[in-house]
Short mmCIF file of C-alpha atoms in Angstrom, two decimals:
data_model
loop_
_atom_site.label_atom_id
_atom_site.label_comp_id
_atom_site.label_asym_id
_atom_site.label_seq_id
_atom_site.Cartn_x
_atom_site.Cartn_y
_atom_site.Cartn_z
CA UNK F 1 79.86 36.74 77.62
CA UNK F 2 77.53 34.13 78.84
CA UNK F 3 73.78 33.87 77.50
CA UNK F 4 70.99 32.49 79.06
CA UNK F 5 68.55 30.81 77.08
CA UNK F 6 64.79 30.05 78.18
CA UNK F 7 62.32 31.51 75.44
CA UNK F 8 60.10 29.91 73.25
CA UNK F 9 60.11 28.92 69.40
CA UNK F 10 59.14 32.58 68.08
CA UNK F 11 62.15 34.29 69.19
CA UNK F 12 64.79 34.76 72.39
CA UNK F 13 66.00 37.60 73.80
CA UNK F 14 69.16 37.64 75.58
CA UNK F 15 70.36 39.37 78.59
CA UNK F 16 73.57 40.88 79.63
CA UNK F 17 74.90 39.52 82.69
CA UNK F 18 75.74 42.83 84.99
CA UNK F 19 79.66 42.97 85.59
CA UNK F 20 80.58 43.29 89.41
CA UNK F 21 81.90 46.46 90.45
CA UNK F 22 85.66 46.96 90.27
CA UNK F 23 87.31 47.05 93.57
CA UNK F 24 87.92 50.59 95.20
CA UNK F 25 91.07 52.21 94.26
CA UNK F 26 91.15 53.73 97.57
CA UNK F 27 90.22 52.46 101.08
CA UNK F 28 87.16 54.43 102.46
CA UNK F 29 88.40 56.77 105.12
CA UNK F 30 85.23 58.64 105.65
CA UNK F 31 83.99 56.74 108.59
CA UNK F 32 84.21 59.85 110.90
CA UNK F 33 81.95 61.85 108.69
CA UNK F 34 78.60 62.33 108.46
CA UNK F 35 78.08 61.49 104.87
CA UNK F 36 75.28 63.25 102.38
CA UNK F 37 73.87 61.51 99.50
CA UNK F 38 76.29 60.98 96.78
CA UNK F 39 79.10 59.85 99.37
CA UNK F 40 80.28 63.82 100.42
CA UNK F 41 80.77 64.73 103.88
CA UNK F 42 78.69 67.02 105.40
CA UNK F 43 79.28 70.73 105.50
CA UNK F 44 81.60 71.77 108.12
CA UNK F 45 82.69 68.30 109.03
CA UNK F 46 86.07 68.51 107.84
CA UNK F 47 86.82 71.61 109.89
CA UNK F 48 85.57 70.32 113.06
CA UNK F 49 88.06 67.44 112.24
CA UNK F 50 90.73 69.23 111.93
CA UNK F 51 90.03 71.72 114.68
CA UNK F 52 89.43 68.67 117.14
CA UNK F 53 92.68 66.60 115.68
CA UNK F 54 94.46 70.22 116.41
CA UNK F 55 93.29 70.58 120.07
CA UNK F 56 93.81 66.92 120.60
CA UNK F 57 97.22 67.10 119.17
CA UNK F 58 99.82 67.53 122.38
CA UNK F 59 102.31 68.82 119.61
CA UNK F 60 100.01 71.90 118.60
CA UNK F 61 98.90 72.68 122.45
CA UNK F 62 102.61 72.87 123.14
CA UNK F 63 103.05 75.42 120.16
CA UNK F 64 100.41 77.35 121.20
CA UNK F 65 101.68 77.70 124.59
CA UNK F 66 104.82 78.63 123.51
CA UNK F 67 103.65 81.36 121.21
CA UNK F 68 101.38 82.89 123.88
CA UNK F 69 104.60 82.97 126.29
CA UNK F 70 106.89 84.76 123.29
CA UNK F 71 103.86 87.07 122.78
CA UNK F 72 103.93 87.75 126.57
CA UNK F 73 107.50 88.32 126.94
CA UNK F 74 107.39 90.47 123.97
CA UNK F 75 104.71 92.61 125.63
CA UNK F 76 106.99 92.72 128.82
CA UNK F 77 109.66 93.84 126.71
CA UNK F 78 107.74 96.76 124.90
CA UNK F 79 106.76 98.07 128.23
CA UNK F 80 110.03 97.97 129.73
CA UNK F 81 111.43 99.88 126.78
CA UNK F 82 108.61 102.22 126.51
CA UNK F 83 109.35 103.30 130.30
CA UNK F 84 112.97 103.41 129.78
CA UNK F 85 112.70 106.26 126.97
CA UNK F 86 109.11 108.04 127.93
CA UNK F 87 107.77 107.89 131.54
CA UNK F 88 104.38 106.77 131.32
CA UNK F 89 103.23 108.46 134.52
CA UNK F 90 104.53 112.17 133.20
CA UNK F 91 102.62 111.67 130.11
CA UNK F 92 99.70 110.71 131.65
CA UNK F 93 99.70 113.76 134.06
CA UNK F 94 99.20 115.85 130.44
CA UNK F 95 96.29 114.15 129.55
CA UNK F 96 94.46 114.71 132.66
CA UNK F 97 91.76 117.06 131.26
CA UNK F 98 88.24 117.59 131.45
CA UNK F 99 85.75 119.45 129.28
CA UNK F 100 85.77 122.53 131.67
CA UNK F 101 89.50 122.61 131.50
CA UNK F 102 89.36 122.12 127.53
CA UNK F 103 86.76 124.95 127.21
CA UNK F 104 88.46 127.41 129.01
CA UNK F 105 92.01 126.68 127.84
CA UNK F 106 90.87 127.46 124.42
CA UNK F 107 89.32 131.02 125.58
CA UNK F 108 92.94 131.59 127.17
CA UNK F 109 94.54 130.90 123.96
CA UNK F 110 92.14 133.04 121.81
CA UNK F 111 91.89 135.86 124.69
CA UNK F 112 94.72 135.54 127.08
CA UNK F 113 95.09 139.18 127.42
CA UNK F 114 92.49 139.58 130.43
CA UNK F 115 93.84 136.85 132.20
CA UNK F 116 95.90 137.69 135.33
CA UNK F 117 97.32 134.91 137.48
CA UNK F 118 99.74 133.00 135.56
CA UNK F 119 101.49 130.84 137.90
CA UNK F 120 101.37 126.84 137.95
CA UNK F 121 99.67 125.64 140.86
CA UNK F 122 101.41 123.10 143.19
CA UNK F 123 100.46 120.66 145.79
CA UNK F 124 103.15 119.49 148.27
CA UNK F 125 105.94 120.72 145.79
CA UNK F 126 104.03 118.39 142.94
CA UNK F 127 102.29 120.48 140.08
CA UNK F 128 98.71 120.18 139.88
CA UNK F 129 97.10 118.63 136.86
CA UNK F 130 95.91 120.35 134.00
CA UNK F 131 92.02 119.87 135.13
CA UNK F 132 92.80 121.45 138.23
CA UNK F 133 95.24 124.42 136.84
CA UNK F 134 94.52 126.35 133.94
CA UNK F 135 98.16 127.29 133.83
CA UNK F 136 99.28 123.93 133.39
CA UNK F 137 100.31 122.86 130.07
CA UNK F 138 98.55 119.62 128.09
CA UNK F 139 99.14 117.54 125.48
CA UNK F 140 95.11 116.70 124.66
CA UNK F 141 94.44 120.09 122.99
CA UNK F 142 97.58 119.88 120.71
CA UNK F 143 97.02 116.29 119.95
CA UNK F 144 93.35 117.08 118.76
CA UNK F 145 94.13 120.18 117.23
CA UNK F 146 96.89 118.72 115.07
CA UNK F 147 94.36 115.99 114.01
CA UNK F 148 91.77 118.82 113.01
CA UNK F 149 94.11 120.61 111.03
CA UNK F 150 94.96 117.72 109.00
CA UNK F 151 91.02 117.13 108.27
CA UNK F 152 90.86 120.73 107.83
CA UNK F 153 93.48 120.94 105.40
CA UNK F 154 91.99 117.83 103.32
CA UNK F 155 88.88 119.64 102.88
CA UNK F 156 90.77 122.91 102.01
CA UNK F 157 92.44 120.99 99.37
CA UNK F 158 89.47 118.95 98.00
CA UNK F 159 87.47 122.49 97.77
CA UNK F 160 90.38 123.79 95.52
CA UNK F 161 90.59 120.55 93.60
CA UNK F 162 94.27 119.77 94.93
CA UNK F 163 93.36 117.11 96.89
CA UNK F 164 95.62 113.74 96.72
CA UNK F 165 96.95 111.26 99.46
CA UNK F 166 100.68 112.61 98.80
CA UNK F 167 99.47 116.22 99.25
CA UNK F 168 97.92 115.62 102.72
CA UNK F 169 100.37 113.38 103.71
CA UNK F 170 103.36 116.17 103.24
CA UNK F 171 101.27 118.55 104.67
CA UNK F 172 100.52 116.52 107.89
CA UNK F 173 104.23 115.56 108.03
CA UNK F 174 105.72 119.04 107.48
CA UNK F 175 103.27 120.43 110.26
CA UNK F 176 104.74 117.49 112.60
CA UNK F 177 108.49 118.34 111.50
CA UNK F 178 108.30 121.87 112.37
CA UNK F 179 106.77 121.15 115.91
CA UNK F 180 109.91 118.54 116.07
CA UNK F 181 112.26 121.51 114.94
CA UNK F 182 111.01 123.94 117.24
CA UNK F 183 111.04 121.54 120.07
CA UNK F 184 114.92 121.11 119.75
CA UNK F 185 115.71 124.68 119.21
CA UNK F 186 114.04 125.14 122.30
CA UNK F 187 116.02 122.58 124.15
CA UNK F 188 119.16 124.22 122.50
CA UNK F 189 118.75 127.13 123.30
CA UNK F 190 117.49 126.22 127.00
CA UNK F 191 120.89 124.49 127.31
CA UNK F 192 122.89 127.45 126.23
CA UNK F 193 121.16 129.90 128.08
CA UNK F 194 121.63 127.56 131.18
CA UNK F 195 117.92 127.79 132.27
CA UNK F 196 117.68 125.77 135.78
CA UNK F 197 113.86 124.70 135.72
CA UNK F 198 111.61 121.79 135.68
CA UNK F 199 110.89 122.37 131.80
CA UNK F 200 110.33 119.58 130.14
CA UNK F 201 110.28 117.95 126.23
CA UNK F 202 106.54 117.35 127.06
CA UNK F 203 106.20 121.19 128.10
CA UNK F 204 107.98 122.41 125.33
CA UNK F 205 105.95 120.28 123.14
CA UNK F 206 102.76 121.36 124.62
CA UNK F 207 103.46 125.23 124.39
CA UNK F 208 104.51 124.13 120.66
CA UNK F 209 101.36 122.58 119.81
CA UNK F 210 98.72 125.38 120.98
CA UNK F 211 99.56 126.81 117.68
CA UNK F 212 97.25 124.51 115.72
CA UNK F 213 94.37 126.14 117.35
CA UNK F 214 95.27 129.55 115.55
CA UNK F 215 96.05 127.72 112.45
CA UNK F 216 92.52 125.86 112.43
CA UNK F 217 90.81 129.19 113.20
CA UNK F 218 92.81 130.90 110.49
CA UNK F 219 92.19 128.39 107.94
CA UNK F 220 88.45 128.13 108.58
CA UNK F 221 87.90 131.96 108.41
CA UNK F 222 89.59 131.89 105.35
CA UNK F 223 87.44 129.28 103.61
CA UNK F 224 84.32 130.95 104.92
CA UNK F 225 85.15 134.59 104.49
CA UNK F 226 88.51 134.57 101.90
CA UNK F 227 91.55 135.83 102.33
CA UNK F 228 90.42 139.11 104.23
CA UNK F 229 88.94 137.13 106.99
CA UNK F 230 92.18 134.73 106.97
CA UNK F 231 94.64 137.70 107.51
CA UNK F 232 92.36 139.10 109.99
CA UNK F 233 92.11 135.94 112.29
CA UNK F 234 95.93 135.24 111.52
CA UNK F 235 97.09 138.39 112.95
CA UNK F 236 94.53 138.20 115.91
CA UNK F 237 95.73 134.61 116.78
CA UNK F 238 99.11 135.10 116.20
CA UNK F 239 99.73 138.15 118.89
CA UNK F 240 97.32 136.38 120.96
CA UNK F 241 99.87 132.95 121.04
CA UNK F 242 102.48 135.28 121.28
CA UNK F 243 101.46 137.19 124.29
CA UNK F 244 100.46 133.36 125.97
CA UNK F 245 104.06 132.18 124.96
CA UNK F 246 105.73 134.84 126.37
CA UNK F 247 103.74 134.93 129.72
CA UNK F 248 103.69 131.27 130.21
CA UNK F 249 107.34 130.46 129.68
CA UNK F 250 108.69 133.25 131.90
CA UNK F 251 105.80 132.88 134.32
CA UNK F 252 104.64 129.44 134.59
CA UNK F 253 107.29 127.13 133.00
CA UNK F 254 110.82 129.23 133.78
CA UNK F 255 109.81 130.77 137.49
CA UNK F 256 111.17 133.61 138.90
CA UNK F 257 113.97 131.68 140.29
CA UNK F 258 115.41 130.85 136.85
CA UNK F 259 115.26 134.17 135.62
CA UNK F 260 117.51 135.03 138.14
CA UNK F 261 121.33 135.36 137.99
CA UNK F 262 123.55 137.73 136.02
CA UNK F 263 122.18 140.53 133.74
CA UNK F 264 123.69 138.92 130.46
CA UNK F 265 121.87 135.68 131.51
CA UNK F 266 118.48 137.12 132.04
CA UNK F 267 118.92 139.34 128.85
CA UNK F 268 119.78 135.71 127.02
CA UNK F 269 116.61 134.09 128.93
CA UNK F 270 114.46 136.92 127.50
CA UNK F 271 115.97 136.85 124.17
CA UNK F 272 114.93 132.79 124.18
CA UNK F 273 111.23 133.64 125.27
CA UNK F 274 110.62 136.53 123.02
CA UNK F 275 112.46 134.32 119.96
CA UNK F 276 110.01 131.35 120.75
CA UNK F 277 107.36 133.64 120.66
CA UNK F 278 107.99 135.47 117.50
CA UNK F 279 108.80 132.04 115.68
CA UNK F 280 104.91 131.39 115.91
CA UNK F 281 103.48 133.69 113.53
CA UNK F 282 106.28 132.41 110.98
CA UNK F 283 105.34 128.76 111.25
CA UNK F 284 101.36 129.51 111.11
CA UNK F 285 101.51 131.47 108.27
CA UNK F 286 103.87 128.75 106.64
CA UNK F 287 101.48 126.08 107.30
CA UNK F 288 98.46 127.96 106.50
CA UNK F 289 98.45 130.21 103.45
CA UNK F 290 98.67 127.64 100.66
CA UNK F 291 95.42 126.20 102.12
CA UNK F 292 93.45 129.59 101.54
CA UNK F 293 93.14 130.69 97.87
#
Protein backbone atom coordinates (compact mmCIF):
# COMPACT_ATOMS: atom_id res chain seq x y z
CA UNK A 1 0.00 0.00 0.00
CA UNK A 2 1.51 3.33 -1.03
CA UNK A 3 1.07 6.47 1.10
CA UNK A 4 1.21 10.10 0.10
CA UNK A 5 2.80 12.66 2.48
CA UNK A 6 2.21 16.32 2.14
CA UNK A 7 1.18 17.67 5.52
CA UNK A 8 2.75 19.85 8.17
CA UNK A 9 4.86 18.95 11.13
CA UNK A 10 1.98 18.79 13.58
CA UNK A 11 0.78 15.58 12.11
CA UNK A 12 0.14 13.79 8.93
CA UNK A 13 -2.92 12.16 7.60
CA UNK A 14 -2.83 9.19 5.27
CA UNK A 15 -5.40 8.25 2.68
CA UNK A 16 -5.71 4.84 1.09
CA UNK A 17 -5.73 5.02 -2.65
CA UNK A 18 -9.02 3.57 -4.04
CA UNK A 19 -8.49 0.16 -5.57
CA UNK A 20 -9.65 -0.23 -9.15
CA UNK A 21 -12.96 -2.11 -9.71
CA UNK A 22 -12.46 -5.77 -10.48
CA UNK A 23 -13.24 -6.81 -14.04
CA UNK A 24 -16.80 -8.23 -14.58
CA UNK A 25 -17.12 -11.96 -14.49
CA UNK A 26 -19.50 -11.96 -17.48
CA UNK A 27 -19.94 -9.71 -20.44
CA UNK A 28 -22.88 -7.33 -20.32
CA UNK A 29 -25.50 -8.60 -22.74
CA UNK A 30 -28.37 -6.39 -21.62
CA UNK A 31 -27.82 -3.72 -24.22
CA UNK A 32 -31.19 -4.48 -25.82
CA UNK A 33 -33.07 -3.69 -22.60
CA UNK A 34 -34.11 -0.35 -21.29
CA UNK A 35 -32.41 -0.49 -17.89
CA UNK A 36 -33.69 0.96 -14.68
CA UNK A 37 -31.52 2.28 -11.83
CA UNK A 38 -29.63 -0.60 -10.33
CA UNK A 39 -28.94 -2.34 -13.62
CA UNK A 40 -32.24 -4.25 -13.78
CA UNK A 41 -34.27 -4.43 -17.01
CA UNK A 42 -37.57 -2.64 -17.26
CA UNK A 43 -40.67 -4.65 -16.36
CA UNK A 44 -41.88 -6.70 -19.31
CA UNK A 45 -38.77 -6.10 -21.36
CA UNK A 46 -37.68 -9.74 -21.18
CA UNK A 47 -41.18 -10.89 -22.13
CA UNK A 48 -41.28 -8.56 -25.12
CA UNK A 49 -37.84 -9.72 -26.13
CA UNK A 50 -38.90 -13.40 -25.95
CA UNK A 51 -42.09 -12.79 -27.90
CA UNK A 52 -40.27 -10.86 -30.61
CA UNK A 53 -37.61 -13.54 -30.70
CA UNK A 54 -40.22 -16.28 -31.12
CA UNK A 55 -42.11 -14.40 -33.77
CA UNK A 56 -38.94 -13.77 -35.67
CA UNK A 57 -37.71 -17.35 -35.36
CA UNK A 58 -38.41 -19.27 -38.59
CA UNK A 59 -38.55 -22.60 -36.74
CA UNK A 60 -41.17 -21.23 -34.34
CA UNK A 61 -43.29 -20.03 -37.24
CA UNK A 62 -43.02 -23.43 -38.90
CA UNK A 63 -44.01 -25.16 -35.67
CA UNK A 64 -47.03 -22.87 -35.22
CA UNK A 65 -48.15 -23.45 -38.79
CA UNK A 66 -47.74 -27.21 -38.37
CA UNK A 67 -49.71 -27.17 -35.13
CA UNK A 68 -52.53 -25.23 -36.76
CA UNK A 69 -52.56 -27.73 -39.62
CA UNK A 70 -52.80 -30.64 -37.20
CA UNK A 71 -55.63 -28.94 -35.27
CA UNK A 72 -57.56 -28.27 -38.48
CA UNK A 73 -57.04 -31.84 -39.64
CA UNK A 74 -58.21 -33.19 -36.28
CA UNK A 75 -61.32 -31.01 -36.42
CA UNK A 76 -62.16 -32.35 -39.87
CA UNK A 77 -61.71 -35.92 -38.65
CA UNK A 78 -64.01 -35.32 -35.67
CA UNK A 79 -66.72 -33.86 -37.91
CA UNK A 80 -66.29 -36.76 -40.32
CA UNK A 81 -66.68 -39.37 -37.58
CA UNK A 82 -69.61 -37.46 -36.09
CA UNK A 83 -71.41 -37.42 -39.42
CA UNK A 84 -70.60 -41.12 -39.78
CA UNK A 85 -72.42 -42.19 -36.62
CA UNK A 86 -74.86 -39.31 -36.07
CA UNK A 87 -76.67 -37.36 -38.74
CA UNK A 88 -76.35 -33.74 -37.70
CA UNK A 89 -79.18 -32.69 -39.99
CA UNK A 90 -81.52 -35.23 -38.42
CA UNK A 91 -80.42 -34.12 -34.98
CA UNK A 92 -81.15 -30.49 -35.84
CA UNK A 93 -84.68 -31.51 -36.79
CA UNK A 94 -85.43 -32.58 -33.21
CA UNK A 95 -84.23 -29.22 -31.83
CA UNK A 96 -86.18 -27.06 -34.28
CA UNK A 97 -88.56 -25.67 -31.65
CA UNK A 98 -89.84 -22.31 -30.52
CA UNK A 99 -91.48 -20.92 -27.41
CA UNK A 100 -95.02 -21.53 -28.63
CA UNK A 101 -94.29 -25.18 -29.39
CA UNK A 102 -92.65 -25.78 -26.01
CA UNK A 103 -95.59 -24.27 -24.13
CA UNK A 104 -98.16 -26.27 -26.13
CA UNK A 105 -96.15 -29.49 -25.87
CA UNK A 106 -95.85 -29.19 -22.10
CA UNK A 107 -99.59 -28.68 -21.92
CA UNK A 108 -100.13 -31.73 -24.12
CA UNK A 109 -97.91 -33.87 -21.89
CA UNK A 110 -99.87 -32.90 -18.79
CA UNK A 111 -103.39 -32.78 -20.37
CA UNK A 112 -103.38 -35.09 -23.40
CA UNK A 113 -106.99 -36.25 -23.12
CA UNK A 114 -108.52 -33.37 -25.05
CA UNK A 115 -106.14 -33.65 -28.01
CA UNK A 116 -107.87 -34.99 -31.12
CA UNK A 117 -105.51 -35.22 -34.08
CA UNK A 118 -102.37 -37.28 -33.30
CA UNK A 119 -101.07 -37.73 -36.83
CA UNK A 120 -97.75 -36.18 -37.79
CA UNK A 121 -97.87 -33.60 -40.56
CA UNK A 122 -95.85 -34.01 -43.78
CA UNK A 123 -94.82 -31.71 -46.58
CA UNK A 124 -93.76 -33.52 -49.76
CA UNK A 125 -93.21 -36.75 -47.81
CA UNK A 126 -90.95 -34.89 -45.36
CA UNK A 127 -92.14 -34.52 -41.76
CA UNK A 128 -92.62 -30.98 -40.59
CA UNK A 129 -90.30 -29.76 -37.82
CA UNK A 130 -91.64 -29.66 -34.27
CA UNK A 131 -92.23 -25.91 -34.31
CA UNK A 132 -94.72 -26.47 -37.13
CA UNK A 133 -96.24 -29.74 -35.90
CA UNK A 134 -97.28 -30.27 -32.30
CA UNK A 135 -97.30 -34.06 -32.77
CA UNK A 136 -93.68 -34.19 -33.90
CA UNK A 137 -91.29 -35.45 -31.21
CA UNK A 138 -88.43 -33.24 -30.09
CA UNK A 139 -85.29 -33.58 -27.99
CA UNK A 140 -85.25 -30.05 -26.61
CA UNK A 141 -87.86 -30.69 -23.91
CA UNK A 142 -86.32 -34.02 -22.78
CA UNK A 143 -82.85 -32.46 -22.60
CA UNK A 144 -83.94 -29.42 -20.60
CA UNK A 145 -86.18 -31.58 -18.42
CA UNK A 146 -83.30 -33.94 -17.63
CA UNK A 147 -81.07 -31.05 -16.57
CA UNK A 148 -83.88 -29.58 -14.47
CA UNK A 149 -84.48 -32.95 -12.85
CA UNK A 150 -80.82 -33.23 -11.83
CA UNK A 151 -80.86 -29.73 -10.35
CA UNK A 152 -84.14 -30.40 -8.54
CA UNK A 153 -82.75 -33.67 -7.20
CA UNK A 154 -79.75 -31.79 -5.83
CA UNK A 155 -82.03 -29.29 -4.12
CA UNK A 156 -84.19 -32.07 -2.64
CA UNK A 157 -81.13 -33.89 -1.33
CA UNK A 158 -79.83 -30.65 0.12
CA UNK A 159 -83.10 -30.01 1.97
CA UNK A 160 -82.90 -33.49 3.44
CA UNK A 161 -79.24 -32.98 4.46
CA UNK A 162 -78.22 -35.86 2.20
CA UNK A 163 -76.50 -33.93 -0.56
CA UNK A 164 -73.08 -34.94 -1.82
CA UNK A 165 -71.51 -34.82 -5.30
CA UNK A 166 -71.37 -38.61 -5.36
CA UNK A 167 -75.07 -39.02 -4.57
CA UNK A 168 -76.09 -36.41 -7.14
CA UNK A 169 -73.86 -38.00 -9.78
CA UNK A 170 -75.35 -41.41 -9.02
CA UNK A 171 -78.86 -39.96 -9.35
CA UNK A 172 -78.10 -38.38 -12.73
CA UNK A 173 -76.29 -41.42 -14.12
CA UNK A 174 -79.08 -43.74 -12.97
CA UNK A 175 -81.71 -41.64 -14.74
CA UNK A 176 -79.64 -41.61 -17.91
CA UNK A 177 -78.96 -45.35 -17.83
CA UNK A 178 -82.65 -46.13 -17.43
CA UNK A 179 -83.51 -44.11 -20.53
CA UNK A 180 -80.77 -45.83 -22.55
CA UNK A 181 -81.99 -49.26 -21.44
CA UNK A 182 -85.55 -48.32 -22.31
CA UNK A 183 -84.56 -47.18 -25.80
CA UNK A 184 -82.56 -50.36 -26.40
CA UNK A 185 -85.50 -52.46 -25.24
CA UNK A 186 -87.84 -50.61 -27.60
CA UNK A 187 -85.45 -51.07 -30.52
CA UNK A 188 -85.25 -54.79 -29.78
CA UNK A 189 -89.01 -55.02 -29.50
CA UNK A 190 -89.53 -53.23 -32.80
CA UNK A 191 -87.05 -55.57 -34.44
CA UNK A 192 -88.72 -58.68 -33.06
CA UNK A 193 -92.17 -57.36 -33.96
CA UNK A 194 -90.91 -56.59 -37.50
CA UNK A 195 -92.39 -53.12 -37.42
CA UNK A 196 -91.53 -51.27 -40.61
CA UNK A 197 -91.69 -47.55 -39.94
CA UNK A 198 -89.55 -44.43 -39.88
CA UNK A 199 -89.22 -44.68 -36.12
CA UNK A 200 -85.57 -43.89 -35.39
CA UNK A 201 -83.48 -43.94 -32.24
CA UNK A 202 -84.01 -40.19 -31.86
CA UNK A 203 -87.78 -40.69 -31.89
CA UNK A 204 -87.58 -43.30 -29.15
CA UNK A 205 -85.20 -41.15 -27.15
CA UNK A 206 -87.61 -38.22 -27.38
CA UNK A 207 -90.64 -40.26 -26.29
CA UNK A 208 -88.67 -41.84 -23.46
CA UNK A 209 -87.34 -38.46 -22.30
CA UNK A 210 -90.77 -36.91 -21.90
CA UNK A 211 -91.11 -38.71 -18.57
CA UNK A 212 -88.77 -36.15 -16.99
CA UNK A 213 -91.55 -33.58 -17.16
CA UNK A 214 -93.78 -35.72 -14.95
CA UNK A 215 -90.85 -36.47 -12.66
CA UNK A 216 -90.18 -32.77 -12.14
CA UNK A 217 -93.81 -32.03 -11.34
CA UNK A 218 -94.02 -34.96 -8.93
CA UNK A 219 -90.86 -34.08 -7.01
CA UNK A 220 -91.69 -30.38 -6.88
CA UNK A 221 -95.17 -31.08 -5.56
CA UNK A 222 -93.77 -33.51 -3.03
CA UNK A 223 -91.35 -30.90 -1.73
CA UNK A 224 -94.12 -28.35 -1.38
CA UNK A 225 -97.04 -30.48 -0.13
CA UNK A 226 -95.46 -33.65 1.18
CA UNK A 227 -95.97 -37.26 0.21
CA UNK A 228 -99.73 -36.90 -0.37
CA UNK A 229 -99.20 -34.28 -3.04
CA UNK A 230 -96.37 -36.33 -4.52
CA UNK A 231 -98.49 -39.45 -5.01
CA UNK A 232 -101.45 -37.47 -6.38
CA UNK A 233 -99.34 -35.72 -9.03
CA UNK A 234 -97.45 -38.95 -9.72
CA UNK A 235 -100.70 -40.74 -10.51
CA UNK A 236 -101.89 -37.94 -12.79
CA UNK A 237 -98.66 -37.46 -14.72
CA UNK A 238 -98.13 -41.21 -15.08
CA UNK A 239 -101.59 -41.80 -16.53
CA UNK A 240 -101.23 -38.78 -18.82
CA UNK A 241 -97.85 -39.99 -20.07
CA UNK A 242 -99.19 -43.50 -20.67
CA UNK A 243 -102.05 -42.11 -22.75
CA UNK A 244 -99.65 -39.85 -24.65
CA UNK A 245 -97.23 -42.71 -25.41
CA UNK A 246 -99.94 -45.06 -26.63
CA UNK A 247 -101.56 -42.49 -28.92
CA UNK A 248 -98.25 -41.18 -30.22
CA UNK A 249 -96.70 -44.58 -30.98
CA UNK A 250 -99.83 -46.03 -32.56
CA UNK A 251 -100.77 -43.00 -34.64
CA UNK A 252 -97.87 -40.62 -35.09
CA UNK A 253 -94.84 -42.89 -34.97
CA UNK A 254 -95.91 -46.34 -36.12
CA UNK A 255 -98.66 -45.16 -38.40
CA UNK A 256 -101.60 -47.10 -39.74
CA UNK A 257 -99.55 -48.91 -42.41
CA UNK A 258 -97.13 -50.38 -39.93
CA UNK A 259 -100.01 -51.62 -37.80
CA UNK A 260 -101.28 -53.73 -40.64
CA UNK A 261 -100.47 -57.34 -41.37
CA UNK A 262 -101.51 -60.55 -39.73
CA UNK A 263 -103.48 -60.67 -36.50
CA UNK A 264 -100.59 -62.07 -34.41
CA UNK A 265 -98.30 -59.31 -35.63
CA UNK A 266 -100.89 -56.65 -34.80
CA UNK A 267 -101.22 -58.08 -31.32
CA UNK A 268 -97.46 -58.09 -30.87
CA UNK A 269 -97.27 -54.47 -31.95
CA UNK A 270 -100.10 -53.57 -29.59
CA UNK A 271 -98.42 -55.35 -26.69
CA UNK A 272 -95.19 -53.53 -27.45
CA UNK A 273 -96.92 -50.16 -27.36
CA UNK A 274 -98.81 -50.94 -24.15
CA UNK A 275 -95.67 -52.34 -22.53
CA UNK A 276 -93.70 -49.19 -23.34
CA UNK A 277 -96.49 -47.06 -21.88
CA UNK A 278 -96.95 -49.19 -18.75
CA UNK A 279 -93.23 -49.06 -18.03
CA UNK A 280 -93.26 -45.27 -17.64
CA UNK A 281 -94.88 -45.03 -14.17
CA UNK A 282 -92.45 -47.65 -12.84
CA UNK A 283 -89.41 -45.64 -13.93
CA UNK A 284 -90.90 -42.35 -12.73
CA UNK A 285 -91.57 -43.78 -9.27
CA UNK A 286 -88.18 -45.51 -9.06
CA UNK A 287 -86.28 -42.32 -9.88
CA UNK A 288 -88.27 -39.95 -7.66
CA UNK A 289 -89.58 -41.71 -4.53
CA UNK A 290 -86.27 -41.33 -2.64
CA UNK A 291 -86.30 -37.56 -3.21
CA UNK A 292 -89.55 -36.98 -1.29
CA UNK A 293 -89.76 -37.81 2.41
